[in-house]
XYZ file of C-alpha atoms in Angstrom:
155
model
C -0.078 -0.100 0.082
C 1.395 2.996 -1.004
C 2.470 5.901 1.709
C -0.032 9.188 2.340
C 2.848 10.896 1.151
C 3.288 9.283 -2.226
C -0.299 9.548 -2.941
C -0.206 13.051 -2.209
C 2.530 13.279 -4.913
C 0.865 11.455 -7.436
C -2.601 13.385 -6.975
C -0.892 17.019 -7.100
C -0.609 17.572 -10.988
C -3.969 16.171 -11.103
C -5.317 18.819 -8.210
C -3.294 21.585 -10.241
C -5.310 21.169 -13.031
C -8.415 21.157 -11.183
C -7.842 24.373 -9.428
C -8.382 27.262 -11.811
C -6.127 30.234 -11.799
C -7.680 33.393 -10.268
C -9.067 36.017 -12.816
C -6.960 39.159 -12.457
C -9.139 42.217 -10.995
C -8.918 43.980 -14.311
C -10.533 41.026 -16.042
C -13.086 40.910 -12.835
C -14.235 44.643 -13.620
C -14.153 44.528 -17.501
C -16.323 41.322 -17.158
C -18.776 43.064 -14.575
C -18.424 46.315 -16.810
C -19.508 44.186 -19.943
C -22.569 42.482 -18.359
C -23.672 45.462 -16.940
C -23.849 47.564 -20.222
C -25.447 44.360 -21.531
C -28.077 44.664 -19.096
C -28.848 48.161 -19.662
C -29.047 47.713 -23.089
C -31.418 45.391 -23.184
C -33.511 47.094 -20.595
C -33.441 50.221 -22.400
C -34.442 48.739 -25.672
C -37.126 46.584 -24.384
C -38.229 47.525 -20.900
C -38.014 50.950 -20.064
C -36.394 54.414 -21.083
C -35.690 57.665 -19.531
C -36.763 61.145 -21.083
C -36.574 64.117 -20.470
C -39.092 67.192 -21.344
C -37.596 69.611 -23.745
C -40.165 72.323 -24.176
C -43.604 73.612 -22.920
C -45.744 71.421 -25.381
C -47.279 69.365 -22.497
C -48.101 72.196 -19.959
C -49.022 71.956 -17.254
C -49.152 68.205 -17.134
C -45.937 68.036 -18.229
C -43.041 70.781 -16.911
C -39.937 71.816 -19.120
C -36.982 69.939 -17.601
C -39.535 67.154 -15.814
C -37.721 63.503 -16.230
C -39.964 60.690 -17.227
C -39.761 56.569 -17.336
C -41.678 55.329 -20.238
C -42.830 51.293 -19.947
C -42.024 50.440 -23.419
C -43.731 47.071 -22.496
C -47.146 48.396 -22.388
C -47.845 48.985 -26.142
C -45.082 47.037 -27.364
C -41.373 47.831 -27.849
C -39.866 48.773 -31.133
C -37.452 46.351 -31.883
C -34.213 48.751 -33.156
C -30.466 48.046 -33.812
C -29.434 49.348 -30.320
C -27.723 53.399 -30.766
C -29.563 53.683 -34.441
C -32.877 54.724 -35.181
C -33.110 51.768 -37.588
C -36.430 49.682 -36.611
C -36.856 45.650 -36.907
C -40.773 45.642 -36.228
C -42.347 45.606 -32.717
C -43.423 43.162 -30.118
C -46.379 42.454 -29.197
C -47.981 44.984 -26.559
C -50.577 44.250 -23.385
C -52.847 46.670 -24.665
C -53.570 49.498 -27.587
C -53.279 53.487 -26.435
C -56.406 54.686 -25.142
C -57.577 58.432 -25.305
C -55.897 60.559 -22.244
C -52.831 58.180 -22.455
C -49.229 60.032 -22.584
C -47.095 58.507 -25.316
C -43.694 58.789 -26.929
C -43.095 58.287 -30.428
C -40.716 58.917 -33.135
C -41.905 61.807 -35.205
C -41.183 62.136 -38.797
C -38.050 63.953 -39.903
C -40.452 66.662 -41.428
C -41.761 67.478 -38.306
C -38.457 69.300 -36.508
C -36.681 72.171 -38.287
C -33.300 70.252 -38.738
C -34.993 67.277 -40.524
C -33.744 64.857 -37.434
C -36.305 62.104 -36.326
C -37.265 63.168 -32.628
C -38.960 61.333 -29.971
C -42.419 63.213 -29.203
C -44.176 62.937 -26.250
C -47.768 63.804 -26.482
C -51.526 62.858 -25.197
C -53.564 60.729 -27.337
C -56.881 62.268 -27.871
C -58.391 60.007 -30.283
C -57.426 56.308 -31.741
C -57.844 54.118 -34.658
C -61.000 54.623 -36.442
C -61.806 58.019 -35.089
C -61.873 61.394 -37.274
C -59.892 64.294 -35.762
C -60.672 67.805 -37.255
C -59.700 71.361 -36.180
C -61.657 74.290 -37.396
C -61.441 77.926 -36.074
C -58.779 76.626 -33.108
C -61.986 73.650 -31.824
C -61.172 70.390 -32.245
C -63.625 68.040 -33.283
C -63.319 63.992 -32.934
C -65.898 62.023 -34.793
C -67.751 65.603 -35.223
C -68.257 66.570 -31.625
C -66.221 69.164 -30.169
C -63.457 68.013 -27.855
C -63.228 70.546 -24.860
C -59.757 69.986 -23.017
C -58.466 72.631 -20.924
C -55.061 71.996 -21.514
C -55.527 72.373 -24.846
C -53.967 75.834 -26.828
C -53.402 76.800 -30.019
C -50.003 78.951 -30.677
C -51.371 80.527 -33.890
């Protein structure tokens, strides 16, 4: 029967192969940072996104400089290539927008002076199938006057 010392010497090379080298601190930080960035990108793309109100178009409901967290899951997140405006479609939403909901949407380039596509934050006043008309600074939805104390016309 081999002695305990001999068994330890014979087992030592196998044990050395099993025990992994400890990672360097730099590598651990790099991996943690990569995971955090990936997680933040996934959350921003599919779950929730932060916005800052740049103008007074939603006063008094939203003040200039207010910060919002927008739930992208509710109406179905837009699938896009991260850090671009390239859309790949939409995920199914939990429900459709309803009148009174405040929504964020990507406005067409023609809507801004510099022809850039921007996120607009607006209130839904009508939905698919309804007709909106503006006559003499009065909004009509399906032919009936729409009265909203917050609605104003600047021109």
